[in-house]
Short mmCIF file of C-alpha atoms and ligand atoms in Angstrom, two decimals:
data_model
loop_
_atom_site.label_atom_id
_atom_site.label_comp_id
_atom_site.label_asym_id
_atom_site.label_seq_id
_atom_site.Cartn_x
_atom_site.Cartn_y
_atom_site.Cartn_z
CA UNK A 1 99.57 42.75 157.09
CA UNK A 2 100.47 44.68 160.62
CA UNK A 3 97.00 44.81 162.96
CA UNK A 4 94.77 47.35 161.81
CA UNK A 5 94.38 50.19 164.20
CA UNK A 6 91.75 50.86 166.59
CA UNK A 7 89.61 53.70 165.37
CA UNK A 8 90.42 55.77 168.46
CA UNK A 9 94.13 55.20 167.56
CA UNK A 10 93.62 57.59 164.69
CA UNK A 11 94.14 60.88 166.23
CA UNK A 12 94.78 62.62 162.65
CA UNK A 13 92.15 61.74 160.79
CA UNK A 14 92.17 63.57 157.31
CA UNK A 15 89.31 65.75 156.22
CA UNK A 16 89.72 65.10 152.54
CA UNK A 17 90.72 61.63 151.00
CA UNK A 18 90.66 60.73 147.73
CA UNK A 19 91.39 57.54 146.12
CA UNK A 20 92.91 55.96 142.86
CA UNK A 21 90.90 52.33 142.60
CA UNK A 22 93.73 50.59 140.69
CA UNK A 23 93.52 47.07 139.84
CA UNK A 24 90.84 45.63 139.36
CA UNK A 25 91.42 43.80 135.91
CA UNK A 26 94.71 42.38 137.46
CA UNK A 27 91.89 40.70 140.42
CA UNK A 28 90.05 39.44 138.00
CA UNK A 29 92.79 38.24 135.88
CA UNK A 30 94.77 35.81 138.08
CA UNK A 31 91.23 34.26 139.17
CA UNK A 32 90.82 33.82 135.18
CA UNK A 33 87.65 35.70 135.16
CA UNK A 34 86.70 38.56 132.76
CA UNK A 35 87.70 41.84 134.03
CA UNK A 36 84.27 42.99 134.84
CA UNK A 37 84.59 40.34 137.65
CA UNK A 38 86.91 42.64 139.19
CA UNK A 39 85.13 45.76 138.77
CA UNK A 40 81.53 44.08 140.38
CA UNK A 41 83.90 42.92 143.74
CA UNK A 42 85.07 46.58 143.33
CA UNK A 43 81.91 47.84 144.17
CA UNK A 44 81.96 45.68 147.84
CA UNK A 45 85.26 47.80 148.20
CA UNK A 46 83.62 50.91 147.30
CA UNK A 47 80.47 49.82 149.92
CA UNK A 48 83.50 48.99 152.60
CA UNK A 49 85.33 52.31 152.35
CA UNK A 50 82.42 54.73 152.23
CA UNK A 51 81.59 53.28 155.44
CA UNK A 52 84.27 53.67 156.99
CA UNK A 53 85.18 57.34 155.69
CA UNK A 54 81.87 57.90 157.28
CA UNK A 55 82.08 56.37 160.60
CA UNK A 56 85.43 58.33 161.07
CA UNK A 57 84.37 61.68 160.91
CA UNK A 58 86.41 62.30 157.29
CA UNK A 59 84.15 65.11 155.83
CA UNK A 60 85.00 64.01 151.71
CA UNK A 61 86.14 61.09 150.21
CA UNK A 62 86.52 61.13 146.22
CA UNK A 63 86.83 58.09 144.10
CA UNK A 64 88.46 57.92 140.75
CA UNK A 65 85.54 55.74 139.66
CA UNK A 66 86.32 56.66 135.26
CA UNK A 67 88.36 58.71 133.87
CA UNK A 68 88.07 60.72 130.68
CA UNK A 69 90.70 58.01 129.04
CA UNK A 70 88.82 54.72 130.37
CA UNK A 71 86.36 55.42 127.17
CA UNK A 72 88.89 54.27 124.87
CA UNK A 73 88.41 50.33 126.70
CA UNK A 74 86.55 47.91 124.59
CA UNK A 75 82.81 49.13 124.04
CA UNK A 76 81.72 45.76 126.00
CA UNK A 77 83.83 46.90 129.28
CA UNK A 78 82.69 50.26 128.92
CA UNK A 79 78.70 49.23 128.95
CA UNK A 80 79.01 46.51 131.88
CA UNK A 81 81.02 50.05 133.87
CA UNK A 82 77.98 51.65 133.28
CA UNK A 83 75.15 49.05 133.84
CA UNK A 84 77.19 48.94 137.81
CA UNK A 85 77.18 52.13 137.88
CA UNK A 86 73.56 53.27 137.60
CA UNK A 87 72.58 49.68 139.74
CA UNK A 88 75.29 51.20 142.14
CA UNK A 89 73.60 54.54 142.18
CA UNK A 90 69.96 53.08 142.10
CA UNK A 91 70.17 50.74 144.83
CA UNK A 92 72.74 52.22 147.25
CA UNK A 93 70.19 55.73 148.08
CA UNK A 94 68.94 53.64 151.23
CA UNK A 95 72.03 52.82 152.77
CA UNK A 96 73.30 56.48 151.58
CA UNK A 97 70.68 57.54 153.59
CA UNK A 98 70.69 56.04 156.20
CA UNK A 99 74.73 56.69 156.79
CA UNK A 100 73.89 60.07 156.09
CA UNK A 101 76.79 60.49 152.83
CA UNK A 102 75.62 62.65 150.37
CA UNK A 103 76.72 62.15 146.80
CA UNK A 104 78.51 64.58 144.24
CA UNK A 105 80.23 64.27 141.46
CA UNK A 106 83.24 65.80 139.41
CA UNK A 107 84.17 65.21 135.68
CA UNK A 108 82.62 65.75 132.29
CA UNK A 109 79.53 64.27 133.42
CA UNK A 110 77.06 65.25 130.17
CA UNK A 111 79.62 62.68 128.57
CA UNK A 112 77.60 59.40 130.24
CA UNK A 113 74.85 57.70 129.13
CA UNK A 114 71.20 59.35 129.60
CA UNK A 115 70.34 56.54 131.77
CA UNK A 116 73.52 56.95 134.08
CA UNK A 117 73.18 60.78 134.15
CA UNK A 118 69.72 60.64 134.88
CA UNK A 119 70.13 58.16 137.79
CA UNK A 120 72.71 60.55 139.20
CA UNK A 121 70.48 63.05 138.88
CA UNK A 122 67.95 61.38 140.92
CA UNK A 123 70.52 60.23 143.40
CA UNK A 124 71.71 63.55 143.59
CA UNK A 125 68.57 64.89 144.73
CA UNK A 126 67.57 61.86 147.11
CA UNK A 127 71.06 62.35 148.93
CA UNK A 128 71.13 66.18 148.86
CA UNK A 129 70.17 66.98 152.42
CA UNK A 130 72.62 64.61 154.19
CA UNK A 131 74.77 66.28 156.50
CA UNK A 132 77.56 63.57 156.75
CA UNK A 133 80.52 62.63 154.39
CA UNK A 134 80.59 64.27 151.32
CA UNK A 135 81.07 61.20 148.36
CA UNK A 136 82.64 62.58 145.10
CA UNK A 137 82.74 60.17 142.13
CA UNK A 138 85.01 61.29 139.77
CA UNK A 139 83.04 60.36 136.55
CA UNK A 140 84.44 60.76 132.91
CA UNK A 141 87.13 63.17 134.63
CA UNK A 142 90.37 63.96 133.70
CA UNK A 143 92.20 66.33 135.67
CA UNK A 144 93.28 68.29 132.29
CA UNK A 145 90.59 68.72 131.27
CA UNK A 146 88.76 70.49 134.23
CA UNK A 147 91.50 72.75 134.49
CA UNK A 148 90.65 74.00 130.81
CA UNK A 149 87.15 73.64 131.41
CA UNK A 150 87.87 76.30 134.34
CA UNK A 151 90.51 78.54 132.28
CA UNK A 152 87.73 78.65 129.64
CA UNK A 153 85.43 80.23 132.43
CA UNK A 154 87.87 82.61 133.79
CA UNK A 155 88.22 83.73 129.57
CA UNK A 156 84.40 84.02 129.75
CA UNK A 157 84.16 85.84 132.86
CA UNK A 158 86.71 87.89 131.62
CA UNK A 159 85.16 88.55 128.48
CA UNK A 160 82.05 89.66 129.92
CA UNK A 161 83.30 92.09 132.76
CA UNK A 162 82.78 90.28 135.89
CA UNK A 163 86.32 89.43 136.16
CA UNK A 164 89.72 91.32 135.66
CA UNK A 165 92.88 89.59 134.63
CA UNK A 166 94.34 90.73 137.94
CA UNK A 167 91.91 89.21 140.39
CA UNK A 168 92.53 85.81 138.93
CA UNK A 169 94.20 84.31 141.98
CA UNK A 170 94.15 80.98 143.41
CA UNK A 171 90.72 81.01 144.78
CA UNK A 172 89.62 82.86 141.95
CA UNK A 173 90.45 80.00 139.51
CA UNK A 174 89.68 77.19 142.89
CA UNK A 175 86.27 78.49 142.33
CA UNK A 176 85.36 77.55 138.69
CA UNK A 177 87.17 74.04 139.23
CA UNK A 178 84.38 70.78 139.52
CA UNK A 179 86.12 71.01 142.87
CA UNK A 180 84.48 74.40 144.03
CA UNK A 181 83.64 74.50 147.93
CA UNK A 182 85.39 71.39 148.47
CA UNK A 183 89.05 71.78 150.19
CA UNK A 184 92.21 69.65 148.77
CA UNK A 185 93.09 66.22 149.56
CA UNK A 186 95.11 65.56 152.51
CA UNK A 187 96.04 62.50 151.58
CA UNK A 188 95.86 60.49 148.35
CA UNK A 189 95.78 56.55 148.24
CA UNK A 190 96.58 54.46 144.94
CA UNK A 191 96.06 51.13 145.17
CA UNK A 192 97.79 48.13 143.32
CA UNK A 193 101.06 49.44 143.84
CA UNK A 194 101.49 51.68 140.74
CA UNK A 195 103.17 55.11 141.23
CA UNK A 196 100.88 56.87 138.82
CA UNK A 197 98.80 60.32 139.14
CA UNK A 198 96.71 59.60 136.28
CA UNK A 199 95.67 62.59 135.33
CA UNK A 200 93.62 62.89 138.76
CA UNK A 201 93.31 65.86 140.73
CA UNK A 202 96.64 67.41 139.28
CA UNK A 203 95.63 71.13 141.00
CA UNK A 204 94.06 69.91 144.03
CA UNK A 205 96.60 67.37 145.53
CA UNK A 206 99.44 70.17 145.09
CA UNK A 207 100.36 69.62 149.30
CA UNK A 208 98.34 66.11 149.57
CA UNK A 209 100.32 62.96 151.31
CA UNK A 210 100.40 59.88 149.07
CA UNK A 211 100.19 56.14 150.38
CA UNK A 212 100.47 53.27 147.72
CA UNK A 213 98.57 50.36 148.37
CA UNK A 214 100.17 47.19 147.30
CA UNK A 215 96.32 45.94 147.82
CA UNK A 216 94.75 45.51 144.23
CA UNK A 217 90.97 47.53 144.73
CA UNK A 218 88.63 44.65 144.90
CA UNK A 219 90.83 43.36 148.08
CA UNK A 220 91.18 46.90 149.74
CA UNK A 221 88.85 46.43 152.30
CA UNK A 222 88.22 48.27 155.74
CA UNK A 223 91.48 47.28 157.20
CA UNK A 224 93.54 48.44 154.17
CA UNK A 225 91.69 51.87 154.27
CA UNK A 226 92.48 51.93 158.32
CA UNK A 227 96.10 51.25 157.59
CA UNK A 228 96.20 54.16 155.27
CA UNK A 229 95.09 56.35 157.58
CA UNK A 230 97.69 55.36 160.17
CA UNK A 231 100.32 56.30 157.98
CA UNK A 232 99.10 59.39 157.25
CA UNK A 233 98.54 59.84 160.72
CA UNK A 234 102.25 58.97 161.07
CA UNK A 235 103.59 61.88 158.40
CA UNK A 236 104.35 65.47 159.39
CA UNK A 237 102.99 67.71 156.74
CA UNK A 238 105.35 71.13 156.48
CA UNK A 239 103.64 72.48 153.03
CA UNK A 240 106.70 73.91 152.38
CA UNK A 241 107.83 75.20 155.43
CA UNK A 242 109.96 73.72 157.77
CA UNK A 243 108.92 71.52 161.04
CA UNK A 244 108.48 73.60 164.41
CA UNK A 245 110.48 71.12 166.06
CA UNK A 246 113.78 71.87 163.44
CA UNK A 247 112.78 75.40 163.38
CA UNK A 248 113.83 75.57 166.80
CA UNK A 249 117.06 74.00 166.46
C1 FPP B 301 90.75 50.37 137.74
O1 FPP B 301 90.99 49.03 137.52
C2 FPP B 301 89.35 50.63 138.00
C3 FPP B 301 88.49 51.29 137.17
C4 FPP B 301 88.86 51.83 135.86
C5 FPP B 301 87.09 51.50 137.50
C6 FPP B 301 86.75 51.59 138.95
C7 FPP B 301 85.36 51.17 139.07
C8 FPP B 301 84.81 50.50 140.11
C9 FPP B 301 85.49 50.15 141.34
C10 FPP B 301 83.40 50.05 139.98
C11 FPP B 301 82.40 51.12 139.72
C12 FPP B 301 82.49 52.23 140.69
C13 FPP B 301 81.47 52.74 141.39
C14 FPP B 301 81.71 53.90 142.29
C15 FPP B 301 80.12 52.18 141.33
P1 FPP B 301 91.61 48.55 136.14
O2 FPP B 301 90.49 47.97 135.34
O3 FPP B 301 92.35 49.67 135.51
O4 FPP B 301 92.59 47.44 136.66
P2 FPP B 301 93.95 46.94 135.98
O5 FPP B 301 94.90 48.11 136.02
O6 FPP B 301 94.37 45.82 136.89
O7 FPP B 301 93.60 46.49 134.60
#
């Protein structure tokens, strides 16, 4: 891999990134240890790049930590996901703290465990006041499925009044997204080298850049998030228009 830049190299640094974790059965795999393996040494990655994001100045990073189709794994997987994740939610508050991140998340989150949801909960509160980088955990989410769960609360706003059909614009239907408040991705990184979308974010990364990883998630560490950023850095976003520079021509 090229030398990771200097932080003060990174004159673009993106507001909003959001992240695919990809690959972490694969780690544990060619080591020959059960996939869980992979997912515990995914947590260090998670630890790495949340403090990072936070050092830098980025103001949201979401993580596609499950999705609404990881619950058809093996029961087994599923349970050791969710012991990590309420130890990962228990004992990171200090450091949380103490970087200042405070913790949200997005998805059908009534679908988790009591013990996970209640934990988040508690989290929730304890990291409420931070003022420094927003962390989003995309939990049980599927990007599908919010979109329906926010076209069924446009129907019921509709229903009762507070709504017409003809102020449902954009930010009208932006607002009743688990995204509300929060603005798009500028860039999106996948890791492992697939060239997947996996039902993440499908509304919200309309304009976002993408860089693929070839890294699989439990090796993407500070340096591999760094490099990321350079090539976003590197890209000229036009949404749609055309560059000044050609413009001219
Ligand atoms: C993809 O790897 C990863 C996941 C489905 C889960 C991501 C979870 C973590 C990194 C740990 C828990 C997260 C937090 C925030 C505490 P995969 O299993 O699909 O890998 P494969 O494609 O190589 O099989």
């Amino acid at each position: 891999m090229k030398t990771p830049p200097a932080l003060h190299e990174l004159e673009r640094i993106p507001r909003h990134v959001a992240v695919i974790m990809d690959g972490n059965g694969r780690w544990a795999r060619q080591r020959l240890l059960p996939r869980i393996e992979g997912h515990r040494r995914g947590i260090e990655s998670v630890r790495a790049v949340v403090r990072a994001a936070g050092e830098l100045g980025i103001e949201y990073l979401t993580l596609y930590a499950f999705s609404k189709e990881n619950w058809r794994r093996p029961k087994m997987e599923i349970a050791a996901l969710m012991r990590l994740l309420e130890r990962f939610l228990r004992e990171e508050i200090g450091e949380l703290n103490e970087n200042k991140v405070r913790l949200k998340t997005i998805g059908a989150r009534d679908d988790l465990p009591p013990r996970v949801l209640s934990q988040l909960r508690k989290t929730e509160a304890a990291t409420a006041k931070n003022s420094g980088l927003t962390l989003i955990l995309a939990l049980s989410y599927g990007a599908r499925d919010e979109i329906l769960r926010a076209v069924r609360r446009v129907a019921a706003d509709a229903v009762a009044g507070r709504l017409s059909p003809d102020a449902v614009d954009e930010i009208a239907f932006a607002a009743r997204l688990d995204t509300a408040g929060v603005p798009d991705p500028d860039l999106l990184i996948r890791t492992s080298g697939e060239l997947r979308v996996s039902n993440f974010l499908l509304w919200q990364i309309s304009y976002a850049e993408f860089v693929i990883s070839p890294a699989l998630w439990p090796d993407f560490r500070r340096e591999h998030f760094l490099e990321a950023l350079r090539e976003f850095a590197n890209r000229r976003r036009r949404f749609g228009g055309v560059d000044p520079v050609s413009r001219k021509a």
